[in-house]
Amino acid sequence: MPSTRTALRRAGTVAALATAGVLTAAGVAFAHVTVHPDSYAKGATDGVLTFRVPDEEDTADTTKVQVFLPIDHPVLGVLVTPQDGWTAKVTTTRLKTPVKTDDGTITDAVSEITWSGGRIRSGEYQDFDVAFGQLPHDTDQLGFKALQTYSDGKVVRWIEETRKGAEEPESPAPVLKLTAGTASDGSVPTTASSSEPEATAKASSSDSTARGLGIAGLVAGVLGLVAAGVALARGRNARSA
């Protein structure tokens, strides 16, 4: 009996560790600051970008979020949506190369937005909406570097560039892909299925990885239970003998 109980305890421990490993891996994969949608048509007008900020600390709240907009390929006509409990500070910068539009020449653009005063608690997230007048025509993607400040003073820098064909860095900056496809009104985000085969492939790869982790965890748990069953059967046979 003692050996059977020991086997059961070990099997339970194996299953618990396998499950915890799967959950931890999933948590890491989805803890980044991201921008939604993840793609728009080049030159799209009158749209909205949502920056999603999760709190990944167990003992600290997020108290400030800074998002930096690219100036070499500026986003024009930026407006910030009010967020309950948060105060937004918008910083503009003079452009080295003015942008000509149907409404005139633009010489300044928003380069930074800082939200402060609110709190994102552990296990929660906050969406920050930013409206734009027009996206650039002359680039395939926009990177938005971000800084996330916690109540304990820790600052997480989401600033690493995601390079094509390379693995995702540890602290990637949110990236908006700009596609050649256009929508009827210029503001509808494109979808990966219609114009982003590469994005689809990456998403499929990510899904496959997640499924693989899940299956590995389940297999480990099942093997632990099988081991416990074998030990229990041996105990019973020994007693019968």
Short mmCIF file of C-alpha atoms in Angstrom, two decimals, residues 18-150:
data_model
loop_
_atom_site.label_atom_id
_atom_site.label_comp_id
_atom_site.label_asym_id
_atom_site.label_seq_id
_atom_site.Cartn_x
_atom_site.Cartn_y
_atom_site.Cartn_z
CA ALA A 18 2.72 19.32 -16.98
CA THR A 19 -0.47 21.39 -16.76
CA ALA A 20 1.35 24.27 -15.07
CA GLY A 21 3.99 24.22 -17.78
CA VAL A 22 1.39 24.49 -20.52
CA LEU A 23 -0.40 27.34 -18.77
CA THR A 24 2.85 29.19 -18.13
CA ALA A 25 3.89 28.91 -21.78
CA ALA A 26 0.48 30.18 -22.89
CA GLY A 27 0.71 33.10 -20.48
CA VAL A 28 4.10 34.16 -21.82
CA ALA A 29 2.87 33.95 -25.40
CA PHE A 30 -0.03 36.32 -24.82
CA ALA A 31 1.45 38.78 -22.30
CA HIS A 32 2.83 41.30 -24.81
CA VAL A 33 1.54 44.80 -25.50
CA THR A 34 -0.20 44.52 -28.87
CA VAL A 35 -2.00 46.68 -31.44
CA HIS A 36 -5.37 45.74 -32.90
CA PRO A 37 -6.19 45.14 -35.66
CA ASP A 38 -2.77 43.87 -36.67
CA SER A 39 -3.09 45.08 -40.28
CA TYR A 40 -4.58 47.91 -42.33
CA ALA A 41 -4.47 48.91 -45.98
CA LYS A 42 -1.76 51.38 -46.91
CA GLY A 43 -3.09 54.93 -46.81
CA ALA A 44 -6.21 53.88 -44.90
CA THR A 45 -8.22 56.79 -43.54
CA ASP A 46 -10.51 57.46 -40.57
CA GLY A 47 -9.74 54.31 -38.59
CA VAL A 48 -8.99 53.27 -35.02
CA LEU A 49 -5.98 51.53 -33.49
CA THR A 50 -6.37 49.79 -30.13
CA PHE A 51 -3.32 49.25 -27.94
CA ARG A 52 -3.96 46.36 -25.56
CA VAL A 53 -1.88 46.39 -22.38
CA PRO A 54 -2.00 43.35 -20.05
CA ASP A 55 -0.63 43.39 -16.49
CA GLU A 56 1.74 40.44 -16.11
CA GLU A 57 3.06 41.16 -12.61
CA ASP A 58 1.67 39.25 -9.61
CA THR A 59 2.38 41.95 -7.03
CA ALA A 60 2.24 45.25 -8.95
CA ASP A 61 -0.29 47.27 -10.99
CA THR A 62 0.38 49.06 -14.27
CA THR A 63 0.22 52.81 -13.60
CA LYS A 64 1.58 54.37 -16.80
CA VAL A 65 1.67 53.44 -20.47
CA GLN A 66 3.70 55.25 -23.13
CA VAL A 67 3.30 54.57 -26.84
CA PHE A 68 5.71 56.08 -29.36
CA LEU A 69 4.47 56.67 -32.91
CA PRO A 70 6.93 56.60 -35.83
CA ILE A 71 7.87 59.99 -37.29
CA ASP A 72 9.71 58.73 -40.38
CA HIS A 73 6.34 57.34 -41.56
CA PRO A 74 3.91 59.50 -39.57
CA VAL A 75 0.34 58.65 -38.63
CA LEU A 76 -1.74 61.74 -39.42
CA GLY A 77 -4.74 63.19 -37.62
CA VAL A 78 -4.27 61.31 -34.33
CA LEU A 79 -7.00 61.69 -31.70
CA VAL A 80 -7.09 59.98 -28.29
CA THR A 81 -10.28 58.39 -26.95
CA PRO A 82 -10.93 59.29 -23.27
CA GLN A 83 -10.44 56.37 -20.87
CA ASP A 84 -12.13 56.33 -17.46
CA GLY A 85 -9.57 56.92 -14.72
CA TRP A 86 -6.75 57.70 -17.17
CA THR A 87 -5.27 61.01 -18.32
CA ALA A 88 -3.72 61.15 -21.79
CA LYS A 89 -0.84 63.44 -22.69
CA VAL A 90 -0.17 63.87 -26.42
CA THR A 91 3.24 65.02 -27.70
CA THR A 92 3.74 66.31 -31.24
CA THR A 93 6.94 66.63 -33.24
CA ARG A 94 7.82 68.69 -36.30
CA LEU A 95 8.34 66.46 -39.32
CA LYS A 96 11.66 66.55 -41.20
CA THR A 97 9.71 66.01 -44.41
CA PRO A 98 6.22 67.60 -44.49
CA VAL A 99 3.41 65.43 -45.81
CA LYS A 100 1.15 66.75 -48.55
CA THR A 101 -2.52 65.79 -48.30
CA ASP A 102 -5.75 66.83 -49.97
CA ASP A 103 -6.37 69.11 -47.00
CA GLY A 104 -2.98 70.79 -47.19
CA THR A 105 0.59 70.22 -46.05
CA ILE A 106 1.14 68.60 -42.65
CA THR A 107 4.25 69.77 -40.79
CA ASP A 108 3.63 68.23 -37.34
CA ALA A 109 2.53 64.78 -36.18
CA VAL A 110 1.93 62.99 -32.88
CA SER A 111 5.08 61.22 -31.72
CA GLU A 112 4.10 60.03 -28.23
CA ILE A 113 1.00 59.34 -26.16
CA THR A 114 1.27 58.81 -22.40
CA TRP A 115 -1.60 57.45 -20.30
CA SER A 116 -1.33 57.80 -16.52
CA GLY A 117 -3.47 58.07 -13.40
CA GLY A 118 -5.27 54.74 -13.80
CA ARG A 119 -4.42 51.19 -12.79
CA ILE A 120 -4.33 47.86 -14.57
CA ARG A 121 -4.36 45.17 -11.91
CA SER A 122 -2.72 41.77 -12.02
CA GLY A 123 -4.51 39.41 -14.41
CA GLU A 124 -6.34 42.28 -16.15
CA TYR A 125 -5.77 44.33 -19.29
CA GLN A 126 -6.72 47.76 -20.61
CA ASP A 127 -7.50 48.83 -24.17
CA PHE A 128 -6.38 52.31 -25.24
CA ASP A 129 -8.07 53.53 -28.44
CA VAL A 130 -6.40 55.96 -30.84
CA ALA A 131 -8.22 57.33 -33.88
CA PHE A 132 -6.26 58.34 -36.97
CA GLY A 133 -6.96 60.42 -40.06
CA GLN A 134 -4.58 58.66 -42.43
CA LEU A 135 -1.91 55.97 -42.41
CA PRO A 136 1.23 56.26 -44.55
CA HIS A 137 1.49 54.87 -48.09
CA ASP A 138 5.25 54.35 -48.22
CA THR A 139 5.99 51.49 -45.80
CA ASP A 140 4.94 47.89 -45.22
CA GLN A 141 4.62 48.12 -41.45
CA LEU A 142 4.62 50.49 -38.50
CA GLY A 143 6.33 49.73 -35.21
CA PHE A 144 4.98 51.35 -32.04
CA LYS A 145 7.52 51.17 -29.23
CA ALA A 146 5.91 51.13 -25.78
CA LEU A 147 6.94 51.53 -22.14
CA GLN A 148 4.90 49.98 -19.34
CA THR A 149 5.48 51.31 -15.82
CA TYR A 150 4.40 49.36 -12.72
#
